[in-house]
Amino acid sequence: MSPTGETGTSATPPRANASNQGGSKLESTPNSRGASVVSENIGLVGVQVKEVWPWIQRDIEQAKQCKADAMLQALLQRASCAPETKQPELLQKCLKGVLPVCNGRVSAGGISSSGIEAALKKYVCPGVENDFYGPFIDATNIALACLEEVKIDGMRAPVSTVDMIFQQNDMPMYQTHQTVRSTRKPDVVILPLNSACASFEDEKCDKKGDKKGKQKSKQKDDERGNTKHDEKHDTKRKAHMVKNAKEKPPASLLWKDVLACIEFKRKTSGRTKEIKSPPSSYIVTDYVPTKPEFLPVDHLKAEVPTPGPSQTPATQSASDAALQSSGLTAAQTSKGGSSSKRKAADTLESTPKKSKVNPDEPDVTVQTGLYAAEMFAANLAVEYLINFIVVDDVIWTWYYDRQGTVQSSGINFIQDLPRFMVLLYALQRFKVHDWGRNKDFLPVEVEGKQCHEFKIKDGDIGTVDLLLHTSHDERVTHYGLQGRATNVVPVTSEALTKKYGTFEDGMVAKIFWGEASRTSEPEILKKVEEVAKRHPTVEGHIPQLLWHHKFTNPTSAIREALGVPEPTTGGRVLYILVFRKLHPITKLHGKELFDAWYQCILCHLTLWKEGVYHRDISPGNLMWYRKGDKLIGVLNDYDLSSLANAVGPRGNERTGTVPFMALDLLTEKAQRGEVKHLYRHDLESFIWVFTWIFSRYRQGVLLSRKLRPFDEWATLDAIACGEKKLAFLANADYEPPVLQTSESDIDWSIWDLLVECFEALDAAAYSRRSHVRRIRRVQQRSMEGAGEQTNAKETISDMDDLLGKFTGTMAWAKLSKTSPL
């Protein structure tokens, strides 16, 4: 569990996986190739948007694909009366059921579905990107109003507690990730009606304060399937459709309210040729693949449109025509506005969107992925998200969860309107948790602060009650699309307090998506606790797990339904673990920093000898607490650890944090998983961690940018970071900037220690290289054992000898003289 602030996860993406040349043996888990590596702590200093979105891009480039009909079938299944029962006939039944809406023969509350055709006819006219928004919003909101009247056997009624509506945004939306603020600007969003209304001050609807106070009961109503509509609701919805749905919100929307984002691109911008007009009537047809059928990253950059004036007729706006045809009268036309995104000023801010594709901007697929990252961060334990990309007359559905991303093939929503109507029909029947919100964590308000409540029966304790303080300043959130997505939240619990008593610093809950194929962290901690009973170097130096729960919602299930190849590879499942709260080692300095660090080294060594391999030594995983007047170092976080009796490398996620990884692991061969992760690699990581903390913090406070080195290490891929670290070691005259003015004896003693440790590492590495060369020459002469690894074995004696090279230095002996170890 990493503390708030800087911890040192890597940022820009490593190279794509290389094939195992020459049949090389897979010795360890290959490094992951996506945002999971950077995003565990978005507060990492030095990470700007240009260094974040390439990670998101790498995740998007790995997206799996499925057919549009498979996605529609899965969404319909989720919105059906029997979501757990396979109903293969649902899609065809629904395609037939929505035809009256497509052909203009349905009316609801004075709104006619004939307005859909009028809106689409305006939509196909030549023009710039933001000309799309109004007609698209009109078409979809008119459709939603009319689809409420469509009853199809086996499908739920529309969910009034969600009451989705399409809303123009094209305005900055803000969110804080630890200490870093992001700014994004999605074109159109899907919101609950109340959330859409709340952003307009002149709307007579629930204000934000009222909505928050009712949030818990509203979610419970949703779970009961409350679907009652009344005339007042219909009037409110119609008024918002007419007046505000196509307007930019006067106040920033909240990411926690956004159900989905729709991002638009127009390849035909400025051209005289319009998109093909809607047919005179619709029938159910087989799916016709679009061109392209799937939307790869940078597809649009292959065709840079020629800028030109909008060709939209000035005599009548698209929204006016659609509303008149549907029976609505617009109070005012849409203000439209430029679709260009405001240039980033803050960390993580999105770069500007221009009418012309800019090679320095994220691709539309990446841009939509960035929106998904915001939505994940805004909500607790999100199971999955859905966003949409619209290019001209084609819409692609993008499904995100912590296993990865799946995009469906495109649907031409002008020519194949029935399939688009089925998509809307399914979404309209989604309860809150069908949008991916976790129904086990209920939002509540406590003393004016947003919290989440979780209760579950436990065989040993009875009912476990957790109150998660999700608005607390010390909450650590995750920013990214896939990976563990660790959240650390302060928590209180009557049941756990009754069992364990009160902890001076309180408790925290760790919520994360662990890989289903890995040995779980609770299982590893059980082994760790057994070791602690026999070894004083471990007892008290490991996290105290108070309670844990594993959920039963694997991410692989949707992939099986969608027909994605190898659906269980990299599959994840949600865990919640409650620990005694610990403090980050970055808050320590001087002798206390050394003492806590050394205690963690001794704990780590004993565990490794006992068959528990940590393999992710980083600042966020070294913690401490006080016991009386004694400071106790704690080796934390075992969710990437492995046990000696595990068969072969497991999982699909990296085992190491790039700036702190051993040099041997920062090579192409190691990144492919062809180098076995040994004890000496973790011990070297301890040295890099100490160097990082000592050089960048003073008295537990992060130094200003001009005084702290190594920012670049956190924004490089593994290979480039290895080269920088080698250059650092080669610079014999280097001293940290703060040391040049320091008059503290302990500072100089620590720096002497680090220099001597690096010299010991260098000597050991030289000795190993010489040994390997001698063996290789013998193998080549005898042709026996050729190709075998020569550095994959390590004895307990080897471990002790290597650590002894550090502890035997004069600097180490000096610092250890009064050490209470």
PDB file of C-alpha atoms in Angstrom, residues 407-659:
ATOM      1  CA  GLN A 407     -13.776  -3.001 -28.496  1.00  0.00           C
ATOM      2  CA  SER A 408     -16.681  -4.200 -30.577  1.00  0.00           C
ATOM      3  CA  SER A 409     -16.833  -3.878 -34.322  1.00  0.00           C
ATOM      4  CA  GLY A 410     -18.471  -0.701 -35.571  1.00  0.00           C
ATOM      5  CA  ILE A 411     -22.168  -0.110 -36.190  1.00  0.00           C
ATOM      6  CA  ASN A 412     -23.305   2.261 -38.935  1.00  0.00           C
ATOM      7  CA  PHE A 413     -26.038   3.910 -36.909  1.00  0.00           C
ATOM      8  CA  ILE A 414     -27.477   5.713 -39.964  1.00  0.00           C
ATOM      9  CA  GLN A 415     -27.860   2.702 -42.251  1.00  0.00           C
ATOM     10  CA  ASP A 416     -28.241   0.084 -39.502  1.00  0.00           C
ATOM     11  CA  LEU A 417     -30.372   2.108 -37.110  1.00  0.00           C
ATOM     12  CA  PRO A 418     -32.056  -0.979 -35.560  1.00  0.00           C
ATOM     13  CA  ARG A 419     -28.760  -2.165 -34.068  1.00  0.00           C
ATOM     14  CA  PHE A 420     -28.106   1.281 -32.642  1.00  0.00           C
ATOM     15  CA  MET A 421     -31.621   1.364 -31.199  1.00  0.00           C
ATOM     16  CA  VAL A 422     -31.001  -2.024 -29.577  1.00  0.00           C
ATOM     17  CA  LEU A 423     -27.846  -0.601 -27.984  1.00  0.00           C
ATOM     18  CA  LEU A 424     -29.860   2.305 -26.533  1.00  0.00           C
ATOM     19  CA  TYR A 425     -32.661  -0.061 -25.514  1.00  0.00           C
ATOM     20  CA  ALA A 426     -30.245  -2.186 -23.474  1.00  0.00           C
ATOM     21  CA  LEU A 427     -28.490   0.774 -21.834  1.00  0.00           C
ATOM     22  CA  GLN A 428     -31.817   2.355 -20.907  1.00  0.00           C
ATOM     23  CA  ARG A 429     -32.581  -0.750 -18.838  1.00  0.00           C
ATOM     24  CA  PHE A 430     -29.269  -0.740 -16.961  1.00  0.00           C
ATOM     25  CA  LYS A 431     -29.416  -0.417 -13.196  1.00  0.00           C
ATOM     26  CA  VAL A 432     -26.598   1.491 -11.519  1.00  0.00           C
ATOM     27  CA  HIS A 433     -24.485  -1.637 -11.078  1.00  0.00           C
ATOM     28  CA  ASP A 434     -25.066  -2.608 -14.723  1.00  0.00           C
ATOM     29  CA  TRP A 435     -23.024   0.487 -15.579  1.00  0.00           C
ATOM     30  CA  GLY A 436     -20.173  -1.071 -13.604  1.00  0.00           C
ATOM     31  CA  ARG A 437     -20.737   0.627 -10.250  1.00  0.00           C
ATOM     32  CA  ASN A 438     -20.054  -1.849  -7.476  1.00  0.00           C
ATOM     33  CA  LYS A 439     -23.324  -2.625  -5.707  1.00  0.00           C
ATOM     34  CA  ASP A 440     -21.520  -3.976  -2.636  1.00  0.00           C
ATOM     35  CA  PHE A 441     -20.205  -0.510  -1.718  1.00  0.00           C
ATOM     36  CA  LEU A 442     -23.094   1.841  -0.952  1.00  0.00           C
ATOM     37  CA  PRO A 443     -22.398   5.589  -1.067  1.00  0.00           C
ATOM     38  CA  VAL A 444     -23.364   7.352   2.160  1.00  0.00           C
ATOM     39  CA  GLU A 445     -22.759  10.786   3.625  1.00  0.00           C
ATOM     40  CA  VAL A 446     -21.193  11.027   7.080  1.00  0.00           C
ATOM     41  CA  GLU A 447     -20.702  14.434   8.688  1.00  0.00           C
ATOM     42  CA  GLY A 448     -20.855  16.088   5.287  1.00  0.00           C
ATOM     43  CA  LYS A 449     -18.218  13.776   3.784  1.00  0.00           C
ATOM     44  CA  GLN A 450     -18.709  11.208   1.036  1.00  0.00           C
ATOM     45  CA  CYS A 451     -18.101   7.685   2.328  1.00  0.00           C
ATOM     46  CA  HIS A 452     -18.939   4.136   1.295  1.00  0.00           C
ATOM     47  CA  GLU A 453     -20.525   1.465   3.429  1.00  0.00           C
ATOM     48  CA  PHE A 454     -19.799  -2.234   3.091  1.00  0.00           C
ATOM     49  CA  LYS A 455     -21.404  -5.014   5.145  1.00  0.00           C
ATOM     50  CA  ILE A 456     -21.040  -8.758   4.806  1.00  0.00           C
ATOM     51  CA  LYS A 457     -21.554 -11.903   6.845  1.00  0.00           C
ATOM     52  CA  ASP A 458     -18.376 -13.533   8.094  1.00  0.00           C
ATOM     53  CA  GLY A 459     -18.234 -17.065   9.464  1.00  0.00           C
ATOM     54  CA  ASP A 460     -15.866 -16.128  12.299  1.00  0.00           C
ATOM     55  CA  ILE A 461     -16.830 -12.573  13.233  1.00  0.00           C
ATOM     56  CA  GLY A 462     -20.467 -12.400  12.220  1.00  0.00           C
ATOM     57  CA  THR A 463     -21.450  -9.233  10.374  1.00  0.00           C
ATOM     58  CA  VAL A 464     -18.414  -7.212   9.314  1.00  0.00           C
ATOM     59  CA  ASP A 465     -19.228  -3.536   8.924  1.00  0.00           C
ATOM     60  CA  LEU A 466     -16.800  -1.275   7.094  1.00  0.00           C
ATOM     61  CA  LEU A 467     -17.155   2.474   6.704  1.00  0.00           C
ATOM     62  CA  LEU A 468     -14.721   3.527   3.989  1.00  0.00           C
ATOM     63  CA  HIS A 469     -13.754   7.197   4.232  1.00  0.00           C
ATOM     64  CA  THR A 470     -13.401   7.722   0.499  1.00  0.00           C
ATOM     65  CA  SER A 471     -13.209  11.531   0.742  1.00  0.00           C
ATOM     66  CA  HIS A 472     -10.301  11.408   3.173  1.00  0.00           C
ATOM     67  CA  ASP A 473      -7.148  13.271   2.169  1.00  0.00           C
ATOM     68  CA  GLU A 474      -5.080  10.132   2.793  1.00  0.00           C
ATOM     69  CA  ARG A 475      -6.986   7.990   0.321  1.00  0.00           C
ATOM     70  CA  VAL A 476      -4.690   6.647  -2.393  1.00  0.00           C
ATOM     71  CA  THR A 477      -6.418   6.218  -5.741  1.00  0.00           C
ATOM     72  CA  HIS A 478      -5.416   4.541  -8.976  1.00  0.00           C
ATOM     73  CA  TYR A 479      -5.209   6.207 -12.378  1.00  0.00           C
ATOM     74  CA  GLY A 480      -5.271   3.903 -15.368  1.00  0.00           C
ATOM     75  CA  LEU A 481      -7.248   1.277 -17.221  1.00  0.00           C
ATOM     76  CA  GLN A 482      -5.951  -2.123 -16.234  1.00  0.00           C
ATOM     77  CA  GLY A 483      -3.896  -3.764 -13.540  1.00  0.00           C
ATOM     78  CA  ARG A 484      -4.384  -4.115  -9.814  1.00  0.00           C
ATOM     79  CA  ALA A 485      -5.990  -0.663  -9.550  1.00  0.00           C
ATOM     80  CA  THR A 486      -5.124  -0.465  -5.857  1.00  0.00           C
ATOM     81  CA  ASN A 487      -7.119   1.925  -3.683  1.00  0.00           C
ATOM     82  CA  VAL A 488      -6.089   2.459  -0.053  1.00  0.00           C
ATOM     83  CA  VAL A 489      -8.800   4.031   2.087  1.00  0.00           C
ATOM     84  CA  PRO A 490      -8.997   4.861   5.808  1.00  0.00           C
ATOM     85  CA  VAL A 491     -11.666   2.639   7.336  1.00  0.00           C
ATOM     86  CA  THR A 492     -13.565   2.277  10.600  1.00  0.00           C
ATOM     87  CA  SER A 493     -15.412  -0.826  11.749  1.00  0.00           C
ATOM     88  CA  GLU A 494     -17.326  -1.635  14.915  1.00  0.00           C
ATOM     89  CA  ALA A 495     -16.872  -5.381  14.398  1.00  0.00           C
ATOM     90  CA  LEU A 496     -13.106  -5.211  13.844  1.00  0.00           C
ATOM     91  CA  THR A 497     -12.639  -2.749  16.695  1.00  0.00           C
ATOM     92  CA  LYS A 498     -14.525  -5.120  18.968  1.00  0.00           C
ATOM     93  CA  LYS A 499     -12.210  -7.983  17.950  1.00  0.00           C
ATOM     94  CA  TYR A 500      -8.828  -6.197  17.875  1.00  0.00           C
ATOM     95  CA  GLY A 501      -9.326  -3.092  19.982  1.00  0.00           C
ATOM     96  CA  THR A 502      -8.397   0.428  18.923  1.00  0.00           C
ATOM     97  CA  PHE A 503      -5.244   1.144  16.933  1.00  0.00           C
ATOM     98  CA  GLU A 504      -3.546   4.460  17.631  1.00  0.00           C
ATOM     99  CA  ASP A 505      -3.200   5.242  13.907  1.00  0.00           C
ATOM    100  CA  GLY A 506      -6.388   3.505  12.829  1.00  0.00           C
ATOM    101  CA  MET A 507      -7.034   1.022  10.031  1.00  0.00           C
ATOM    102  CA  VAL A 508      -6.953   1.099   6.236  1.00  0.00           C
ATOM    103  CA  ALA A 509      -8.686  -0.967   3.580  1.00  0.00           C
ATOM    104  CA  LYS A 510      -6.768  -2.078   0.520  1.00  0.00           C
ATOM    105  CA  ILE A 511      -9.078  -2.689  -2.441  1.00  0.00           C
ATOM    106  CA  PHE A 512      -7.521  -4.115  -5.584  1.00  0.00           C
ATOM    107  CA  TRP A 513      -8.038  -6.425  -8.542  1.00  0.00           C
ATOM    108  CA  GLY A 514      -5.658  -9.336  -8.089  1.00  0.00           C
ATOM    109  CA  GLU A 515      -4.790 -11.749 -10.851  1.00  0.00           C
ATOM    110  CA  ALA A 516      -6.877 -14.865 -10.511  1.00  0.00           C
ATOM    111  CA  SER A 517      -3.940 -17.110 -11.498  1.00  0.00           C
ATOM    112  CA  ARG A 518      -1.629 -15.772  -8.792  1.00  0.00           C
ATOM    113  CA  THR A 519      -1.370 -16.998  -5.252  1.00  0.00           C
ATOM    114  CA  SER A 520      -3.533 -14.477  -3.426  1.00  0.00           C
ATOM    115  CA  GLU A 521      -2.060 -11.942  -1.025  1.00  0.00           C
ATOM    116  CA  PRO A 522      -4.019 -13.387   1.955  1.00  0.00           C
ATOM    117  CA  GLU A 523      -2.558 -16.821   1.187  1.00  0.00           C
ATOM    118  CA  ILE A 524       0.959 -15.394   1.010  1.00  0.00           C
ATOM    119  CA  LEU A 525       0.438 -13.440   4.233  1.00  0.00           C
ATOM    120  CA  LYS A 526      -0.683 -16.653   5.930  1.00  0.00           C
ATOM    121  CA  LYS A 527       2.680 -18.183   5.022  1.00  0.00           C
ATOM    122  CA  VAL A 528       4.444 -14.986   6.133  1.00  0.00           C
ATOM    123  CA  GLU A 529       2.722 -15.126   9.526  1.00  0.00           C
ATOM    124  CA  GLU A 530       3.878 -18.714   9.982  1.00  0.00           C
ATOM    125  CA  VAL A 531       7.458 -17.653   9.293  1.00  0.00           C
ATOM    126  CA  ALA A 532       7.092 -14.764  11.757  1.00  0.00           C
ATOM    127  CA  LYS A 533       6.326 -17.199  14.578  1.00  0.00           C
ATOM    128  CA  ARG A 534       9.771 -18.762  14.128  1.00  0.00           C
ATOM    129  CA  HIS A 535      11.920 -15.744  13.274  1.00  0.00           C
ATOM    130  CA  PRO A 536      12.262 -12.498  15.264  1.00  0.00           C
ATOM    131  CA  THR A 537      13.551 -10.709  12.143  1.00  0.00           C
ATOM    132  CA  VAL A 538      10.060 -11.173  10.667  1.00  0.00           C
ATOM    133  CA  GLU A 539       7.830 -10.962  13.726  1.00  0.00           C
ATOM    134  CA  GLY A 540       6.400  -7.451  13.988  1.00  0.00           C
ATOM    135  CA  HIS A 541       7.985  -6.453  10.663  1.00  0.00           C
ATOM    136  CA  ILE A 542       5.078  -7.562   8.458  1.00  0.00           C
ATOM    137  CA  PRO A 543       1.658  -5.957   7.944  1.00  0.00           C
ATOM    138  CA  GLN A 544      -1.099  -7.027  10.310  1.00  0.00           C
ATOM    139  CA  LEU A 545      -3.954  -8.374   8.202  1.00  0.00           C
ATOM    140  CA  LEU A 546      -7.134  -7.939  10.228  1.00  0.00           C
ATOM    141  CA  TRP A 547      -9.733  -9.195   7.761  1.00  0.00           C
ATOM    142  CA  HIS A 548     -10.111  -9.959   4.077  1.00  0.00           C
ATOM    143  CA  HIS A 549     -12.726 -10.881   1.511  1.00  0.00           C
ATOM    144  CA  LYS A 550     -12.549 -12.164  -2.051  1.00  0.00           C
ATOM    145  CA  PHE A 551     -15.415 -11.273  -4.381  1.00  0.00           C
ATOM    146  CA  THR A 552     -16.820 -13.700  -6.931  1.00  0.00           C
ATOM    147  CA  ASN A 553     -16.982 -11.555 -10.054  1.00  0.00           C
ATOM    148  CA  PRO A 554     -14.066 -12.527 -12.327  1.00  0.00           C
ATOM    149  CA  THR A 555     -13.330 -10.262 -15.277  1.00  0.00           C
ATOM    150  CA  SER A 556     -13.003 -13.294 -17.536  1.00  0.00           C
ATOM    151  CA  ALA A 557     -16.778 -13.935 -17.579  1.00  0.00           C
ATOM    152  CA  ILE A 558     -17.589 -11.146 -20.052  1.00  0.00           C
ATOM    153  CA  ARG A 559     -14.788 -12.272 -22.344  1.00  0.00           C
ATOM    154  CA  GLU A 560     -16.225 -15.756 -22.465  1.00  0.00           C
ATOM    155  CA  ALA A 561     -19.615 -14.273 -23.378  1.00  0.00           C
ATOM    156  CA  LEU A 562     -18.053 -12.081 -26.082  1.00  0.00           C
ATOM    157  CA  GLY A 563     -16.036 -14.916 -27.586  1.00  0.00           C
ATOM    158  CA  VAL A 564     -12.701 -13.225 -26.928  1.00  0.00           C
ATOM    159  CA  PRO A 565      -9.743 -15.629 -27.375  1.00  0.00           C
ATOM    160  CA  GLU A 566      -8.072 -16.864 -24.173  1.00  0.00           C
ATOM    161  CA  PRO A 567     -10.670 -15.168 -21.956  1.00  0.00           C
ATOM    162  CA  THR A 568      -9.110 -16.275 -18.665  1.00  0.00           C
ATOM    163  CA  THR A 569      -5.548 -15.131 -19.432  1.00  0.00           C
ATOM    164  CA  GLY A 570      -4.802 -12.281 -17.076  1.00  0.00           C
ATOM    165  CA  GLY A 571      -8.250 -12.583 -15.492  1.00  0.00           C
ATOM    166  CA  ARG A 572      -8.755 -10.622 -12.300  1.00  0.00           C
ATOM    167  CA  VAL A 573     -10.903 -10.774  -9.204  1.00  0.00           C
ATOM    168  CA  LEU A 574     -11.624  -8.099  -6.596  1.00  0.00           C
ATOM    169  CA  TYR A 575     -10.192  -8.286  -3.071  1.00  0.00           C
ATOM    170  CA  ILE A 576     -10.626  -6.138   0.006  1.00  0.00           C
ATOM    171  CA  LEU A 577      -8.069  -6.416   2.810  1.00  0.00           C
ATOM    172  CA  VAL A 578      -8.119  -4.485   6.091  1.00  0.00           C
ATOM    173  CA  PHE A 579      -4.800  -3.717   7.808  1.00  0.00           C
ATOM    174  CA  ARG A 580      -3.508  -1.785  10.737  1.00  0.00           C
ATOM    175  CA  LYS A 581      -2.426   1.592   9.342  1.00  0.00           C
ATOM    176  CA  LEU A 582       1.298   2.080   8.737  1.00  0.00           C
ATOM    177  CA  HIS A 583       3.425   5.103   7.836  1.00  0.00           C
ATOM    178  CA  PRO A 584       5.510   5.576   4.653  1.00  0.00           C
ATOM    179  CA  ILE A 585       9.277   5.285   4.970  1.00  0.00           C
ATOM    180  CA  THR A 586       9.643   8.542   3.034  1.00  0.00           C
ATOM    181  CA  LYS A 587       8.544  10.347   6.210  1.00  0.00           C
ATOM    182  CA  LEU A 588      11.739   9.228   7.992  1.00  0.00           C
ATOM    183  CA  HIS A 589      15.228  10.693   7.757  1.00  0.00           C
ATOM    184  CA  GLY A 590      18.717  10.195   9.095  1.00  0.00           C
ATOM    185  CA  LYS A 591      19.317   7.347  11.527  1.00  0.00           C
ATOM    186  CA  GLU A 592      15.620   6.394  11.742  1.00  0.00           C
ATOM    187  CA  LEU A 593      15.465   6.013   7.970  1.00  0.00           C
ATOM    188  CA  PHE A 594      18.479   3.696   8.035  1.00  0.00           C
ATOM    189  CA  ASP A 595      17.107   1.647  10.932  1.00  0.00           C
ATOM    190  CA  ALA A 596      13.672   1.054   9.344  1.00  0.00           C
ATOM    191  CA  TRP A 597      15.278   0.261   5.989  1.00  0.00           C
ATOM    192  CA  TYR A 598      17.715  -2.258   7.519  1.00  0.00           C
ATOM    193  CA  GLN A 599      14.930  -3.963   9.466  1.00  0.00           C
ATOM    194  CA  CYS A 600      13.023  -4.421   6.195  1.00  0.00           C
ATOM    195  CA  ILE A 601      16.146  -5.922   4.583  1.00  0.00           C
ATOM    196  CA  LEU A 602      16.513  -8.473   7.392  1.00  0.00           C
ATOM    197  CA  CYS A 603      12.813  -9.366   7.236  1.00  0.00           C
ATOM    198  CA  HIS A 604      13.014  -9.726   3.456  1.00  0.00           C
ATOM    199  CA  LEU A 605      16.082 -12.000   3.642  1.00  0.00           C
ATOM    200  CA  THR A 606      14.447 -14.362   6.129  1.00  0.00           C
ATOM    201  CA  LEU A 607      11.265 -14.553   4.080  1.00  0.00           C
ATOM    202  CA  TRP A 608      13.222 -15.264   0.900  1.00  0.00           C
ATOM    203  CA  LYS A 609      15.087 -18.109   2.617  1.00  0.00           C
ATOM    204  CA  GLU A 610      11.716 -19.467   3.763  1.00  0.00           C
ATOM    205  CA  GLY A 611      10.332 -19.437   0.223  1.00  0.00           C
ATOM    206  CA  VAL A 612       8.432 -16.127   0.143  1.00  0.00           C
ATOM    207  CA  TYR A 613       9.703 -13.978  -2.728  1.00  0.00           C
ATOM    208  CA  HIS A 614       8.614 -10.353  -2.473  1.00  0.00           C
ATOM    209  CA  ARG A 615       9.952  -9.085  -5.826  1.00  0.00           C
ATOM    210  CA  ASP A 616       8.630  -5.504  -5.665  1.00  0.00           C
ATOM    211  CA  ILE A 617      10.908  -3.465  -3.413  1.00  0.00           C
ATOM    212  CA  SER A 618       9.884   0.185  -3.764  1.00  0.00           C
ATOM    213  CA  PRO A 619       9.427   3.181  -1.423  1.00  0.00           C
ATOM    214  CA  GLY A 620       5.684   2.586  -1.180  1.00  0.00           C
ATOM    215  CA  ASN A 621       6.258  -0.962   0.115  1.00  0.00           C
ATOM    216  CA  LEU A 622       8.573  -0.025   2.986  1.00  0.00           C
ATOM    217  CA  MET A 623       6.610   1.213   5.989  1.00  0.00           C
ATOM    218  CA  TRP A 624       6.935   1.695   9.748  1.00  0.00           C
ATOM    219  CA  TYR A 625       5.132   2.165  13.056  1.00  0.00           C
ATOM    220  CA  ARG A 626       6.161   2.856  16.634  1.00  0.00           C
ATOM    221  CA  LYS A 627       5.949   0.392  19.494  1.00  0.00           C
ATOM    222  CA  GLY A 628       6.574   2.393  22.623  1.00  0.00           C
ATOM    223  CA  ASP A 629       9.734   4.369  21.938  1.00  0.00           C
ATOM    224  CA  LYS A 630      10.972   1.892  19.332  1.00  0.00           C
ATOM    225  CA  LEU A 631      10.562   2.405  15.580  1.00  0.00           C
ATOM    226  CA  ILE A 632       9.616  -0.785  13.699  1.00  0.00           C
ATOM    227  CA  GLY A 633      10.240  -1.172   9.959  1.00  0.00           C
ATOM    228  CA  VAL A 634       7.648  -3.154   7.998  1.00  0.00           C
ATOM    229  CA  LEU A 635       7.993  -4.909   4.636  1.00  0.00           C
ATOM    230  CA  ASN A 636       4.597  -4.344   3.074  1.00  0.00           C
ATOM    231  CA  ASP A 637       2.549  -5.355  -0.003  1.00  0.00           C
ATOM    232  CA  TYR A 638       2.692  -9.013  -1.025  1.00  0.00           C
ATOM    233  CA  ASP A 639       0.177  -8.976  -3.869  1.00  0.00           C
ATOM    234  CA  LEU A 640       2.971  -9.404  -6.451  1.00  0.00           C
ATOM    235  CA  SER A 641       4.901 -11.903  -4.359  1.00  0.00           C
ATOM    236  CA  SER A 642       5.224 -15.606  -5.039  1.00  0.00           C
ATOM    237  CA  LEU A 643       5.919 -18.757  -3.067  1.00  0.00           C
ATOM    238  CA  ALA A 644       8.760 -21.178  -3.693  1.00  0.00           C
ATOM    239  CA  ASN A 645       6.370 -24.078  -4.280  1.00  0.00           C
ATOM    240  CA  ALA A 646       4.477 -22.268  -7.052  1.00  0.00           C
ATOM    241  CA  VAL A 647       4.943 -23.995 -10.414  1.00  0.00           C
ATOM    242  CA  GLY A 648       6.441 -21.687 -13.059  1.00  0.00           C
ATOM    243  CA  PRO A 649       5.921 -17.944 -13.551  1.00  0.00           C
ATOM    244  CA  ARG A 650       2.375 -16.845 -12.839  1.00  0.00           C
ATOM    245  CA  GLY A 651       0.148 -14.028 -13.907  1.00  0.00           C
ATOM    246  CA  ASN A 652       0.257 -11.302 -16.492  1.00  0.00           C
ATOM    247  CA  GLU A 653       1.588  -8.371 -14.488  1.00  0.00           C
ATOM    248  CA  ARG A 654       5.044  -7.010 -13.910  1.00  0.00           C
ATOM    249  CA  THR A 655       6.996  -7.822 -10.771  1.00  0.00           C
ATOM    250  CA  GLY A 656       9.009  -4.724 -10.060  1.00  0.00           C
ATOM    251  CA  THR A 657       8.829  -0.941 -10.117  1.00  0.00           C
ATOM    252  CA  VAL A 658      11.128   0.269 -12.875  1.00  0.00           C
ATOM    253  CA  PRO A 659      13.175   3.044 -11.159  1.00  0.00           C
TER     254      PRO A 659
END
